C-alpha cells in the first residue's frame, strides 16, 4: 500500500513521499524554518503556513515603517522570499543611517552637556563602529559645513584606553589623524576635525563643540 511504502521512506525536511509508477520518491512540500523578516511580526490569525505558494502577512514592529507589500512567500523552490522590509522611522530633526537615528546638535556644548542633551532625547553621544559609519558622518559634516564635531569616545578613566560613552565598550574602530591622539594638555575626548581631513583628533572635554547623538 502507498501509506506503508511511504512510511518506510526517509524524506528530508521540507519534502514529502509520493508514488511515481509504483516507486516511492521525495518531492518538495513546504519551506523549512521561518522567513527572514527583521523587525516584523507575523500578522496571521492561524499562524505560519509553510506550504509551497503560500504568502504570509506581516506587520512592522512599533517605530518602524513598511516598504513594499507586507508578505513573505514560500516559493516553489522551497525557499522563503520576503517582499517587504521594515525600516526605522526617525523623529523630525533626526537622520537615519544603518538602522540608527542620529541628531546633530546645532549648539556648541561641553562633553557633559552634550551627553545630557542626548540622554534627554533618549540617546547617547555617537559610537562609530566601522568605516562606513565614519565616512557617512564625514559627509554629513561636509553637507552641513561643520568644522568640528564631538563624538562619544573618551579616555577619562585611564589615559590611552578609549571607551564609548554609548555603551562603555572599548573603542575598536578608529580613524585618528596623524600623530593623534597626542593628549595635548590632557585631552580626554574626541572630535572629527575638518582641518585633519575629517579624521579624529583628541580634544578637551570642556571644549564647546557641535555633537552627534545616536539611538
GROMACS .gro file of C-alpha atoms in nm:
model
  215
    1UNK     CA    1   0.000   0.000   0.000
    2UNK     CA    2   0.109   0.359  -0.064
    3UNK     CA    3   0.095   0.453   0.303
    4UNK     CA    4   0.305   0.153   0.401
    5UNK     CA    5   0.574   0.217   0.143
    6UNK     CA    6   0.594   0.587   0.226
    7UNK     CA    7   0.602   0.508   0.596
    8UNK     CA    8   0.932   0.329   0.538
    9UNK     CA    9   1.070   0.606   0.319
   10UNK     CA   10   1.303   0.869   0.470
   11UNK     CA   11   1.236   1.209   0.312
   12UNK     CA   12   1.441   1.510   0.416
   13UNK     CA   13   1.281   1.801   0.597
   14UNK     CA   14   1.073   2.008   0.356
   15UNK     CA   15   0.994   1.705   0.135
   16UNK     CA   16   0.707   1.456   0.122
   17UNK     CA   17   0.692   1.096  -0.001
   18UNK     CA   18   0.495   1.031  -0.322
   19UNK     CA   19   0.448   0.729  -0.551
   20UNK     CA   20   0.551   0.752  -0.916
   21UNK     CA   21   0.498   0.436  -1.124
   22UNK     CA   22   0.489   0.217  -0.814
   23UNK     CA   23   0.809   0.367  -0.680
   24UNK     CA   24   0.850   0.600  -0.386
   25UNK     CA   25   1.022   0.933  -0.427
   26UNK     CA   26   1.053   1.257  -0.236
   27UNK     CA   27   0.932   1.591  -0.366
   28UNK     CA   28   0.927   1.942  -0.223
   29UNK     CA   29   0.629   2.005   0.003
   30UNK     CA   30   0.697   2.308   0.220
   31UNK     CA   31   0.951   2.571   0.327
   32UNK     CA   32   1.185   2.496   0.617
   33UNK     CA   33   1.209   2.732   0.912
   34UNK     CA   34   1.084   3.087   0.921
   35UNK     CA   35   1.124   3.369   0.669
   36UNK     CA   36   1.396   3.627   0.734
   37UNK     CA   37   1.188   3.934   0.818
   38UNK     CA   38   1.383   4.164   1.057
   39UNK     CA   39   1.176   4.397   1.275
   40UNK     CA   40   0.847   4.235   1.168
   41UNK     CA   41   0.576   4.028   1.337
   42UNK     CA   42   0.352   3.761   1.184
   43UNK     CA   43   0.003   3.901   1.124
   44UNK     CA   44  -0.192   3.579   1.053
   45UNK     CA   45  -0.477   3.462   1.284
   46UNK     CA   46  -0.399   3.092   1.226
   47UNK     CA   47  -0.020   3.113   1.249
   48UNK     CA   48   0.251   3.038   0.996
   49UNK     CA   49   0.186   2.816   0.693
   50UNK     CA   50   0.494   2.672   0.522
   51UNK     CA   51   0.309   2.524   0.223
   52UNK     CA   52   0.454   2.595  -0.121
   53UNK     CA   53   0.299   2.900  -0.283
   54UNK     CA   54   0.151   3.038   0.038
   55UNK     CA   55   0.203   3.402   0.132
   56UNK     CA   56   0.214   3.507   0.496
   57UNK     CA   57   0.115   3.857   0.607
   58UNK     CA   58   0.339   4.054   0.845
   59UNK     CA   59   0.337   4.389   1.021
   60UNK     CA   60   0.628   4.606   1.126
   61UNK     CA   61   0.723   4.647   1.490
   62UNK     CA   62   0.648   4.973   1.667
   63UNK     CA   63   0.860   5.264   1.545
   64UNK     CA   64   0.919   5.103   1.203
   65UNK     CA   65   0.759   5.183   0.869
   66UNK     CA   66   0.694   4.931   0.593
   67UNK     CA   67   0.845   4.941   0.246
   68UNK     CA   68   0.678   4.709  -0.008
   69UNK     CA   69   0.385   4.472   0.040
   70UNK     CA   70   0.378   4.305   0.386
   71UNK     CA   71   0.419   3.944   0.273
   72UNK     CA   72   0.672   3.662   0.286
   73UNK     CA   73   0.609   3.391   0.026
   74UNK     CA   74   0.704   3.023   0.036
   75UNK     CA   75   0.832   2.981  -0.319
   76UNK     CA   76   0.808   2.666  -0.530
   77UNK     CA   77   1.182   2.620  -0.475
   78UNK     CA   78   1.117   2.561  -0.104
   79UNK     CA   79   1.282   2.892  -0.011
   80UNK     CA   80   1.119   3.186   0.162
   81UNK     CA   81   1.110   3.523  -0.017
   82UNK     CA   82   1.027   3.842   0.170
   83UNK     CA   83   0.880   4.117  -0.050
   84UNK     CA   84   0.895   4.393   0.211
   85UNK     CA   85   1.124   4.548   0.467
   86UNK     CA   86   1.068   4.732   0.793
   87UNK     CA   87   1.275   5.046   0.814
   88UNK     CA   88   1.346   5.252   1.121
   89UNK     CA   89   1.145   5.572   1.140
   90UNK     CA   90   1.334   5.863   1.291
   91UNK     CA   91   1.173   6.162   1.456
   92UNK     CA   92   1.173   6.502   1.288
   93UNK     CA   93   1.519   6.655   1.307
   94UNK     CA   94   1.695   6.317   1.315
   95UNK     CA   95   1.878   6.146   1.027
   96UNK     CA   96   1.860   5.773   0.957
   97UNK     CA   97   2.167   5.564   0.868
   98UNK     CA   98   2.233   5.191   0.903
   99UNK     CA   99   1.926   5.124   1.117
  100UNK     CA  100   2.006   5.400   1.367
  101UNK     CA  101   1.888   5.758   1.415
  102UNK     CA  102   2.131   6.048   1.450
  103UNK     CA  103   2.087   6.403   1.573
  104UNK     CA  104   2.339   6.679   1.501
  105UNK     CA  105   2.337   6.921   1.794
  106UNK     CA  106   2.326   7.274   1.648
  107UNK     CA  107   2.461   7.441   1.963
  108UNK     CA  108   2.819   7.404   2.086
  109UNK     CA  109   2.846   7.224   2.421
  110UNK     CA  110   3.094   7.051   2.653
  111UNK     CA  111   3.110   6.672   2.670
  112UNK     CA  112   2.892   6.664   2.981
  113UNK     CA  113   2.628   6.900   2.841
  114UNK     CA  114   2.629   6.721   2.503
  115UNK     CA  115   2.569   6.382   2.663
  116UNK     CA  116   2.299   6.530   2.889
  117UNK     CA  117   2.118   6.667   2.585
  118UNK     CA  118   2.149   6.331   2.404
  119UNK     CA  119   2.008   6.147   2.706
  120UNK     CA  120   1.712   6.388   2.720
  121UNK     CA  121   1.642   6.277   2.365
  122UNK     CA  122   1.663   5.906   2.456
  123UNK     CA  123   2.008   5.860   2.307
  124UNK     CA  124   2.382   5.889   2.373
  125UNK     CA  125   2.676   6.055   2.203
  126UNK     CA  126   2.758   5.863   1.886
  127UNK     CA  127   2.951   5.535   1.882
  128UNK     CA  128   3.132   5.494   1.548
  129UNK     CA  129   3.157   5.122   1.479
  130UNK     CA  130   3.307   5.098   1.131
  131UNK     CA  131   3.446   5.283   0.829
  132UNK     CA  132   3.107   5.319   0.657
  133UNK     CA  133   2.953   5.495   0.958
  134UNK     CA  134   3.261   5.714   0.991
  135UNK     CA  135   3.252   5.810   0.622
  136UNK     CA  136   2.882   5.889   0.647
  137UNK     CA  137   2.946   6.126   0.939
  138UNK     CA  138   3.227   6.294   0.745
  139UNK     CA  139   2.985   6.355   0.458
  140UNK     CA  140   2.726   6.497   0.699
  141UNK     CA  141   2.990   6.744   0.822
  142UNK     CA  142   3.069   6.846   0.464
  143UNK     CA  143   2.699   6.888   0.375
  144UNK     CA  144   2.628   7.093   0.689
  145UNK     CA  145   2.958   7.286   0.675
  146UNK     CA  146   3.069   7.170   1.022
  147UNK     CA  147   3.437   7.220   1.113
  148UNK     CA  148   3.443   7.025   1.440
  149UNK     CA  149   3.208   6.752   1.562
  150UNK     CA  150   3.220   6.583   1.901
  151UNK     CA  151   3.185   6.203   1.915
  152UNK     CA  152   3.132   5.980   2.219
  153UNK     CA  153   3.487   5.844   2.259
  154UNK     CA  154   3.691   5.931   2.570
  155UNK     CA  155   3.986   5.812   2.781
  156UNK     CA  156   3.884   5.990   3.102
  157UNK     CA  157   3.904   5.676   3.319
  158UNK     CA  158   4.250   5.563   3.204
  159UNK     CA  159   4.481   5.760   2.980
  160UNK     CA  160   4.522   5.587   2.644
  161UNK     CA  161   4.230   5.347   2.698
  162UNK     CA  162   3.948   5.483   2.484
  163UNK     CA  163   3.586   5.392   2.552
  164UNK     CA  164   3.246   5.481   2.412
  165UNK     CA  165   3.001   5.668   2.633
  166UNK     CA  166   2.725   5.496   2.431
  167UNK     CA  167   2.771   5.156   2.600
  168UNK     CA  168   3.106   5.181   2.786
  169UNK     CA  169   3.275   4.942   2.541
  170UNK     CA  170   3.636   4.980   2.426
  171UNK     CA  171   3.692   5.175   2.106
  172UNK     CA  172   3.768   4.921   1.833
  173UNK     CA  173   3.743   5.105   1.502
  174UNK     CA  174   3.946   5.430   1.493
  175UNK     CA  175   4.032   5.694   1.234
  176UNK     CA  176   4.281   5.918   1.412
  177UNK     CA  177   4.462   6.197   1.230
  178UNK     CA  178   4.841   6.197   1.201
  179UNK     CA  179   5.014   6.184   1.543
  180UNK     CA  180   4.680   6.162   1.722
  181UNK     CA  181   4.574   6.118   1.993
  182UNK     CA  182   4.856   6.323   2.148
  183UNK     CA  183   4.696   6.410   2.485
  184UNK     CA  184   4.800   6.775   2.448
  185UNK     CA  185   4.712   6.948   2.776
  186UNK     CA  186   4.529   6.636   2.897
  187UNK     CA  187   4.282   6.598   2.610
  188UNK     CA  188   4.047   6.313   2.703
  189UNK     CA  189   3.769   6.348   2.443
  190UNK     CA  190   3.743   6.312   2.065
  191UNK     CA  191   3.618   6.506   1.765
  192UNK     CA  192   3.607   6.480   1.387
  193UNK     CA  193   3.813   6.774   1.260
  194UNK     CA  194   3.778   6.934   0.915
  195UNK     CA  195   4.140   7.058   0.916
  196UNK     CA  196   4.252   6.694   0.968
  197UNK     CA  197   4.056   6.584   0.657
  198UNK     CA  198   3.769   6.497   0.892
  199UNK     CA  199   3.981   6.243   1.080
  200UNK     CA  200   3.975   6.205   1.458
  201UNK     CA  201   4.151   6.438   1.698
  202UNK     CA  202   4.168   6.428   2.076
  203UNK     CA  203   4.025   6.739   2.235
  204UNK     CA  204   3.946   6.881   2.577
  205UNK     CA  205   3.619   6.750   2.720
  206UNK     CA  206   3.526   7.107   2.820
  207UNK     CA  207   3.570   7.242   2.465
  208UNK     CA  208   3.247   7.378   2.317
  209UNK     CA  209   3.163   7.173   2.009
  210UNK     CA  210   2.871   7.061   1.800
  211UNK     CA  211   2.795   6.696   1.869
  212UNK     CA  212   2.620   6.384   1.740
  213UNK     CA  213   2.359   6.182   1.930
  214UNK     CA  214   2.273   5.825   1.826
  215UNK     CA  215   1.991   5.585   1.909
   0.00000   0.00000   0.00000
